[in-house]
Coordinates of C-alpha atoms in Angstrom, one line a residue:
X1 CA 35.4 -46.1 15.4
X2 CA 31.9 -45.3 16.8
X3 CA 31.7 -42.3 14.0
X4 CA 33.0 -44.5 11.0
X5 CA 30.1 -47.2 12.3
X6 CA 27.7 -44.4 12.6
X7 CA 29.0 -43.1 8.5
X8 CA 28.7 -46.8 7.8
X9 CA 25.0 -47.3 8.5
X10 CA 23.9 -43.7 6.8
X11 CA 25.6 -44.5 4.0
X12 CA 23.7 -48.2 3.9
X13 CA 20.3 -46.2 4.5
X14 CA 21.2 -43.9 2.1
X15 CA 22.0 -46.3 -0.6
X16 CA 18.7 -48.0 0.6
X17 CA 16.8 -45.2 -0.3
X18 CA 18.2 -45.0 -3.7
X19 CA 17.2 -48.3 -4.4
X20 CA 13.6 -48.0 -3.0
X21 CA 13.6 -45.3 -5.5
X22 CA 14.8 -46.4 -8.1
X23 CA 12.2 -49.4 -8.3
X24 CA 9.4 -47.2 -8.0
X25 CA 10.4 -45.3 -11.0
X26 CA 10.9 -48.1 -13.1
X27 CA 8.1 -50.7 -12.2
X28 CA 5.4 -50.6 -14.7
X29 CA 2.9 -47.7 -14.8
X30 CA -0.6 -48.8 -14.2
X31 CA -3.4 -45.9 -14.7
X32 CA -6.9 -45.7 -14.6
X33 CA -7.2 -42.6 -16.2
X34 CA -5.2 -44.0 -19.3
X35 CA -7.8 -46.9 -20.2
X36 CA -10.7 -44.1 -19.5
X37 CA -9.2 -43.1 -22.7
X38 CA -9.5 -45.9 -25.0
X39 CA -13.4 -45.4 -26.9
X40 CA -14.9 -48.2 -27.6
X41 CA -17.5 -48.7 -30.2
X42 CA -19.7 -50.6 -28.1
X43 CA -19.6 -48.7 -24.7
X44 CA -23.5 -48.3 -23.7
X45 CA -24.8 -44.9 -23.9
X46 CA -24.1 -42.6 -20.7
X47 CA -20.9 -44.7 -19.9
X48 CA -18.2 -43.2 -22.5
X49 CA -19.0 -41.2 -25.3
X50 CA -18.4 -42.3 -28.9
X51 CA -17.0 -39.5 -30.8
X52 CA -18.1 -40.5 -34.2
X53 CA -20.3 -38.6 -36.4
X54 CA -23.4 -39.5 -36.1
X55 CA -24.8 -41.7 -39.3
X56 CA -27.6 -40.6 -41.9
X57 CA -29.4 -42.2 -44.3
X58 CA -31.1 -40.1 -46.7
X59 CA -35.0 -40.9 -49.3
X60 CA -32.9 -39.9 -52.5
X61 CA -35.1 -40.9 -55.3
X62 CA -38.7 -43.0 -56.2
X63 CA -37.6 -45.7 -58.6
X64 CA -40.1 -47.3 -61.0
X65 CA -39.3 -49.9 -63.9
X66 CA -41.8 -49.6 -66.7
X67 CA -42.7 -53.0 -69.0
X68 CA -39.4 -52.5 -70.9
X69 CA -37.1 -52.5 -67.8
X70 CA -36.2 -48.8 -68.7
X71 CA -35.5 -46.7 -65.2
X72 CA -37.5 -43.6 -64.3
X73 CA -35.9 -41.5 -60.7
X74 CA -38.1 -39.2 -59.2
X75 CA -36.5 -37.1 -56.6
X76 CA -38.3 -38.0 -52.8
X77 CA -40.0 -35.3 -51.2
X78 CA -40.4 -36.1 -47.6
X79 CA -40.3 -39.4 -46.5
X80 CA -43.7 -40.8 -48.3
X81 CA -43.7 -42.5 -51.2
X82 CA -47.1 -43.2 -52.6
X83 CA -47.6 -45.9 -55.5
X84 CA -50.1 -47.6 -57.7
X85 CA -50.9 -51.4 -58.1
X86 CA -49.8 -52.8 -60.8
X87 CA -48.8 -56.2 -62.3
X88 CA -46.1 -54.3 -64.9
X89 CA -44.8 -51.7 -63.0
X90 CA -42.3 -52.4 -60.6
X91 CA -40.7 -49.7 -57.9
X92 CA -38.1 -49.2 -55.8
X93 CA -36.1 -46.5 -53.7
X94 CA -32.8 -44.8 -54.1
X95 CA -31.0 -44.1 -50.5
X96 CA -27.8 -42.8 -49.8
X97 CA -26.5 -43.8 -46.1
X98 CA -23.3 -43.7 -43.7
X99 CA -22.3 -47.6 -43.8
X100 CA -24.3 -50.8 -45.7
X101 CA -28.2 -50.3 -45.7
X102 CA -30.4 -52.8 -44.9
X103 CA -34.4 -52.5 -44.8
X104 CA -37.7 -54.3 -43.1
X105 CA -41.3 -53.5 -43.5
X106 CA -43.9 -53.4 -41.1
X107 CA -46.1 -54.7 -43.5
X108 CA -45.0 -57.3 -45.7
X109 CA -48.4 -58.8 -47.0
X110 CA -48.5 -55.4 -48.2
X111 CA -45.0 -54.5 -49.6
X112 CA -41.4 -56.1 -49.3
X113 CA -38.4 -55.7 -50.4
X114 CA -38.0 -57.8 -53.0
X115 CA -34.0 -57.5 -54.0
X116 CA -31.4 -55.1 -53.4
X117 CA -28.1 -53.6 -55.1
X118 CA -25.8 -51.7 -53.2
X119 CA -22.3 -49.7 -54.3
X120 CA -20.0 -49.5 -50.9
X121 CA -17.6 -45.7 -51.5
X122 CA -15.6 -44.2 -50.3
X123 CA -13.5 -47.4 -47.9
X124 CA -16.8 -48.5 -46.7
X125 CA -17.8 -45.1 -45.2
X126 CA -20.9 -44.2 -47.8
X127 CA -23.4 -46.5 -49.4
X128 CA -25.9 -46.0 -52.1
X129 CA -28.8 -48.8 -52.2
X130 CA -31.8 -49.2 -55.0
X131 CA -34.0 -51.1 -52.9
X132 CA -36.7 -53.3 -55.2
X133 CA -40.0 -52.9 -53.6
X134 CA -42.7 -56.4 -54.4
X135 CA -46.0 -54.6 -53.9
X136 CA -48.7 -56.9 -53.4
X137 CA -52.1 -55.5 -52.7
X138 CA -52.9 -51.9 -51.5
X139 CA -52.2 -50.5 -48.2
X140 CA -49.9 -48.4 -45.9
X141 CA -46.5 -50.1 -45.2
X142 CA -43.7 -48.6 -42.9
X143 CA -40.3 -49.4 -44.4
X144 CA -37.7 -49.1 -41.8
X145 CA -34.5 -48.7 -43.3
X146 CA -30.8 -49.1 -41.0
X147 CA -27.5 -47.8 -42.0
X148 CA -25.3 -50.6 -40.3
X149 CA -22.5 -49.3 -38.0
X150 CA -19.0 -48.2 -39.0
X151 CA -15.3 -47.2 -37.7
X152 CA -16.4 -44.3 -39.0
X153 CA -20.0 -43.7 -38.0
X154 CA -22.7 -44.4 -35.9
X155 CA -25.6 -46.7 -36.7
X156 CA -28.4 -44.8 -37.9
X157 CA -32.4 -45.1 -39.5
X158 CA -34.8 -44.2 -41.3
X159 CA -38.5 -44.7 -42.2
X160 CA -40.4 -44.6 -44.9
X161 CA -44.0 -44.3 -45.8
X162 CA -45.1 -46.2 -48.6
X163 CA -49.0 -46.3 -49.5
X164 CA -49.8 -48.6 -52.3
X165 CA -52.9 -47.0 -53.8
X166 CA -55.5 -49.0 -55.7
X167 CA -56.2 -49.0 -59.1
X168 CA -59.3 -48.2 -60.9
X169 CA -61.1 -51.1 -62.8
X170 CA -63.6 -51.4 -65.7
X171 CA -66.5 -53.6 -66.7
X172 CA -66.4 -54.9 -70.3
X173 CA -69.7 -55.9 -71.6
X174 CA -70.4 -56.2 -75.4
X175 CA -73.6 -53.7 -75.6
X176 CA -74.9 -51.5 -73.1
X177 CA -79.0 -52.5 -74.4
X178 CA -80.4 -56.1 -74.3
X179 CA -83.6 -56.7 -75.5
X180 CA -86.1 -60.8 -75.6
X181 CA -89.5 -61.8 -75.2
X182 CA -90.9 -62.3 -71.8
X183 CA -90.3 -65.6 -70.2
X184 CA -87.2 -65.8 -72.1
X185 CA -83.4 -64.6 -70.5
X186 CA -80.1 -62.6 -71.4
X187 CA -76.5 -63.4 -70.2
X188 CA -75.0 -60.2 -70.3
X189 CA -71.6 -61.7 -70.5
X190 CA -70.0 -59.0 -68.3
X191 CA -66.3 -59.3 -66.8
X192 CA -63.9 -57.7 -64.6
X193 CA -60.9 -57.8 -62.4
X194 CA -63.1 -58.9 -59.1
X195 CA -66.4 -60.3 -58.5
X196 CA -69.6 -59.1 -60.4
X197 CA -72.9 -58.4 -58.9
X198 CA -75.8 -57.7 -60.2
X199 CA -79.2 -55.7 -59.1
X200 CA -82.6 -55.2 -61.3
X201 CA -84.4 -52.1 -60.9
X202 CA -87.7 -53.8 -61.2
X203 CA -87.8 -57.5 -60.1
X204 CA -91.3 -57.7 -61.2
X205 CA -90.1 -57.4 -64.9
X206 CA -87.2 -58.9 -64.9
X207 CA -84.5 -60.3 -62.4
X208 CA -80.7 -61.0 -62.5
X209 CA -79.0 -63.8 -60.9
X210 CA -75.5 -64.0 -59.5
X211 CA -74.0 -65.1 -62.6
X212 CA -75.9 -62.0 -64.6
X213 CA -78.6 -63.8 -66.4
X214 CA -81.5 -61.7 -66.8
X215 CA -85.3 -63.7 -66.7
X216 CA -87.2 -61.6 -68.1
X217 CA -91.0 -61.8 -66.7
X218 CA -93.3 -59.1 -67.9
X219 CA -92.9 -56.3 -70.7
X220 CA -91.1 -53.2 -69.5
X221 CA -87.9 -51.5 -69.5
X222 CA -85.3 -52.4 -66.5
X223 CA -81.9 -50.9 -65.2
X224 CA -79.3 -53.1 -64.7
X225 CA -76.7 -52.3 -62.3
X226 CA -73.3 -54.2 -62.7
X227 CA -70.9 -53.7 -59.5
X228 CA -67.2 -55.1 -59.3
X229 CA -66.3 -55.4 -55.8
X230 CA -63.8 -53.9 -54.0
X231 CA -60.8 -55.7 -53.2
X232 CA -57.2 -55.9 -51.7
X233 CA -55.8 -55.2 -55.5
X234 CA -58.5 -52.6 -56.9
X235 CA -60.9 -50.4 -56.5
X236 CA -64.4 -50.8 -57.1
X237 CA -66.7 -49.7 -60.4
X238 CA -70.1 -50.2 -61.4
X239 CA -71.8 -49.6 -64.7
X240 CA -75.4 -49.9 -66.2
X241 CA -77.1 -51.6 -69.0
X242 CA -81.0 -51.4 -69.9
X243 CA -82.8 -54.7 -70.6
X244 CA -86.4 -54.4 -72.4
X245 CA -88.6 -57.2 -72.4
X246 CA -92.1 -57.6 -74.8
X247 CA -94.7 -59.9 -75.8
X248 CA -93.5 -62.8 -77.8
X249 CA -95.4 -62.9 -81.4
X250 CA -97.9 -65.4 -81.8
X251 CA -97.4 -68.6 -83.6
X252 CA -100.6 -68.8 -85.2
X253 CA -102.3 -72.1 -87.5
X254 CA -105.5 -71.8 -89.5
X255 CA -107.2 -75.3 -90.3
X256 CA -110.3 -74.4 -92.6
X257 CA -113.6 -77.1 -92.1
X258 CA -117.0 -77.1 -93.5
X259 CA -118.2 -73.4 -93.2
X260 CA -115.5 -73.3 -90.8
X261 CA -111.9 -72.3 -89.6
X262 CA -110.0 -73.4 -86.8
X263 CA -107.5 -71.0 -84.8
X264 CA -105.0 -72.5 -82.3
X265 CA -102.2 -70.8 -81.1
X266 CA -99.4 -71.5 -78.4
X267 CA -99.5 -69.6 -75.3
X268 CA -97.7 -66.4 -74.6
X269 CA -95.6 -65.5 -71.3
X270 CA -97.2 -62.5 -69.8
X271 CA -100.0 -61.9 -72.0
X272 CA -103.5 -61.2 -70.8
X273 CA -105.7 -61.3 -73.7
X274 CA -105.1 -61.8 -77.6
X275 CA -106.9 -60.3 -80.4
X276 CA -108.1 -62.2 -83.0
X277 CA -108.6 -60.0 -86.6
X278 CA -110.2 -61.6 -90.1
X279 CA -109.9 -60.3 -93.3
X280 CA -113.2 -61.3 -95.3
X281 CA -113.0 -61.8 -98.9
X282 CA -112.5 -58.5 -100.7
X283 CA -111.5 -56.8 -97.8
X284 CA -108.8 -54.1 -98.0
X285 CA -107.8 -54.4 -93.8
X286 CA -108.1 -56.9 -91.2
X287 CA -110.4 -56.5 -88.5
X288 CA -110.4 -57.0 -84.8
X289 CA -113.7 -59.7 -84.6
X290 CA -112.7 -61.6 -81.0
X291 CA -110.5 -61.0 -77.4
X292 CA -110.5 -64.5 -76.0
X293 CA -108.5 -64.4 -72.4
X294 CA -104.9 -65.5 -72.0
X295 CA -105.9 -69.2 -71.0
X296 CA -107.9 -69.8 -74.4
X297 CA -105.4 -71.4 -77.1
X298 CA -107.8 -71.9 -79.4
X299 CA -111.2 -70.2 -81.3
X300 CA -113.7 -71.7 -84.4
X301 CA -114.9 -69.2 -86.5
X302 CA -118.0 -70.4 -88.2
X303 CA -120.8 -69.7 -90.6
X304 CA -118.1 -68.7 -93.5
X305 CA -119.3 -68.9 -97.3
X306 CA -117.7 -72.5 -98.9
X307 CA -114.9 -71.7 -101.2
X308 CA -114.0 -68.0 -100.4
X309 CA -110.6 -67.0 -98.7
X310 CA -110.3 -65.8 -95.3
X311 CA -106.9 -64.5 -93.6
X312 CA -106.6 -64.5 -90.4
X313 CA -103.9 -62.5 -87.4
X314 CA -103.4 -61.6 -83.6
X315 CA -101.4 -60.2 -81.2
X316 CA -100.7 -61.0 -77.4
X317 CA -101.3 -57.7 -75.1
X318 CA -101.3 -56.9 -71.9
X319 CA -101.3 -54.5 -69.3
X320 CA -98.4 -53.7 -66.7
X321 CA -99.1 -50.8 -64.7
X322 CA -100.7 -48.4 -66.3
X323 CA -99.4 -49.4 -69.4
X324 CA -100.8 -51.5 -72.3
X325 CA -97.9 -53.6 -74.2
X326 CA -98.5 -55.4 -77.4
X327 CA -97.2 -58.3 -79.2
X328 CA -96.2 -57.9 -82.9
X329 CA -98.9 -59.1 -85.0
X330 CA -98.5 -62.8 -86.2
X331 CA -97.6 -64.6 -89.2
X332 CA -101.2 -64.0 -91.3
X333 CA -102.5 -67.4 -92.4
X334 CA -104.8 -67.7 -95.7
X335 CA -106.8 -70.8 -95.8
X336 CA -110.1 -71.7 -98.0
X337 CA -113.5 -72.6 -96.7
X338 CA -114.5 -75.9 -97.4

């Protein structure tokens, strides 16, 4: 009895045991080591490592659109892309990247990315963009451009240099040579793409204001130098003209009198002296008779024969320098002695 009790209770353990077992075998398996290998795509770096290739985008081609929208590819070399300013020609770039492209600039008063077309391959795995570039004035630009992440790939970047160059300019002015009479003035009529200034080689015969008109003060030849400033859009340029100023011609009036003729004359800017010259009857040539100073206007040439013809002409001169200038001669006037 005592051994059939004692058989009894091993056989309960026993059966126990089994049990015990059997639970732990079937209850549900919980592992650390199994999530460790689940990768996820967004794991910070250092924690678990992301086994997908790592992305690229890659400076395929410069783009440019001429005025009749026709395409011109230039393969890149190295990431710099240098461009002109210009109100016809458009440009863009041509990348090829793991995953959709976007772009930023660092400089978008400079260049921007004005629109974008894009051609997803491939499931989603390769993109081609042509990225439209709006230049606006000249500069350097940093164009930062992200391939977006994937299943398939990493994110990845890459940066471009683009350096908007300025364009030349040029001055258009009708004639390179003016020439007036002192006291009188020129426009030069000059224009360009920026603002015009202008600087006289010789203020003391003539001077230029802001707005290129030329007073012209005493006889002489000057240099006129036309600049077009520099500015965000284009480059500067200058160019010269020559301005020569003389001695007006005299207006000259002979009223004859009794044994007598009158002279008068208006004044001449920048003259110093005129010379009067007569022709006496039967004379071949004038002659040089009087030098009245540049404040006389008028002269009476007396003790002439009644009835005989006299012609009379002068000139303006003066001296600049060690230069003498000279008017031309003056209308001549023929009157008759009374």
């Amino acid at each position: 009895m005592m051994e059939h009790k004692k058989l009894t209770t091993a056989c309960l353990a026993f059966l126990l045991a089994l049990v015990l077992a059997a639970g732990v075998l079937c209850a549900p398996a919980v592992s650390a080591s199994a999530e460790d290998e689940v990768i996820s795509f967004n794991d910070p770096p250092g924690i678990k490592a992301d086994t997908r290739p790592k992305g690229w985008v890659i400076f395929a081609d410069k783009i440019e659109w001429d005025p009749q929208r026709y395409y011109r590819y230039a393969p890149a070399t190295g990431n710099t892309m240098d461009v002109t300013y210009s109100t016809t020609v458009q440009y863009g770039l041509h990348l090829v990247g793991s995953g959709f492209i976007e772009c930023s600039s660092s400089n978008s008063d400079i260049v921007e990315v004005a629109d974008d077309m894009h051609v997803v391959l491939d499931e989603g795995v390769t993109d081609e963009v042509d990225f439209i570039l709006n230049v606006k004035k000249g500069g350097r630009a940093v164009l930062t451009f992200t391939a977006e992440e994937t299943p398939y790939h990493r994110s990845a970047s890459l940066k471009v240099t683009v350096n908007v160059l300025k364009p030349g300019q040029s001055i258009s002015i009708g004639k390179t040579s003016f020439s007036g009479t002192c006291g009188s003035r020129i426009t030069l009529g000059a224009s360009a793409k920026t603002a015009l200034s202008y600087k006289s080689s010789n203020t003391t015969v003539a001077t230029v204001s802001s707005k290129g008109v030329v007073s012209l003060i005493k006889p002489g030849t000057v240099t006129i130098t036309i600049t077009a400033a520099e500015s965000s859009l284009y480059k500067s340029a200058s160019r010269k003209v020559t301005v020569t100023a003389n001695l007006k011609k005299p207006d000259l009036t002979a009223t004859p009198g009794s044994g007598l003729v009158k002279l008068t004359w208006s004044q001449v800017p920048a003259a110093s002296q005129y010379e009067i010259y007569v022709k006496h009857p039967g004379a071949a040539k004038f002659k040089h008779v009087l030098t009245k100073a540049a404040n006389v206007k008028s002269v009476t040439h007396s003790g002439l024969k009644k009835g005989y013809k006299y012609s009379y002409t002068m000139r303006a001169k003066t001296t600049v320098g060690s230069k003498t200038y000279y008017s031309p001669f003056s209308t001549a006037r023929t009157v008759t002695v009374k």
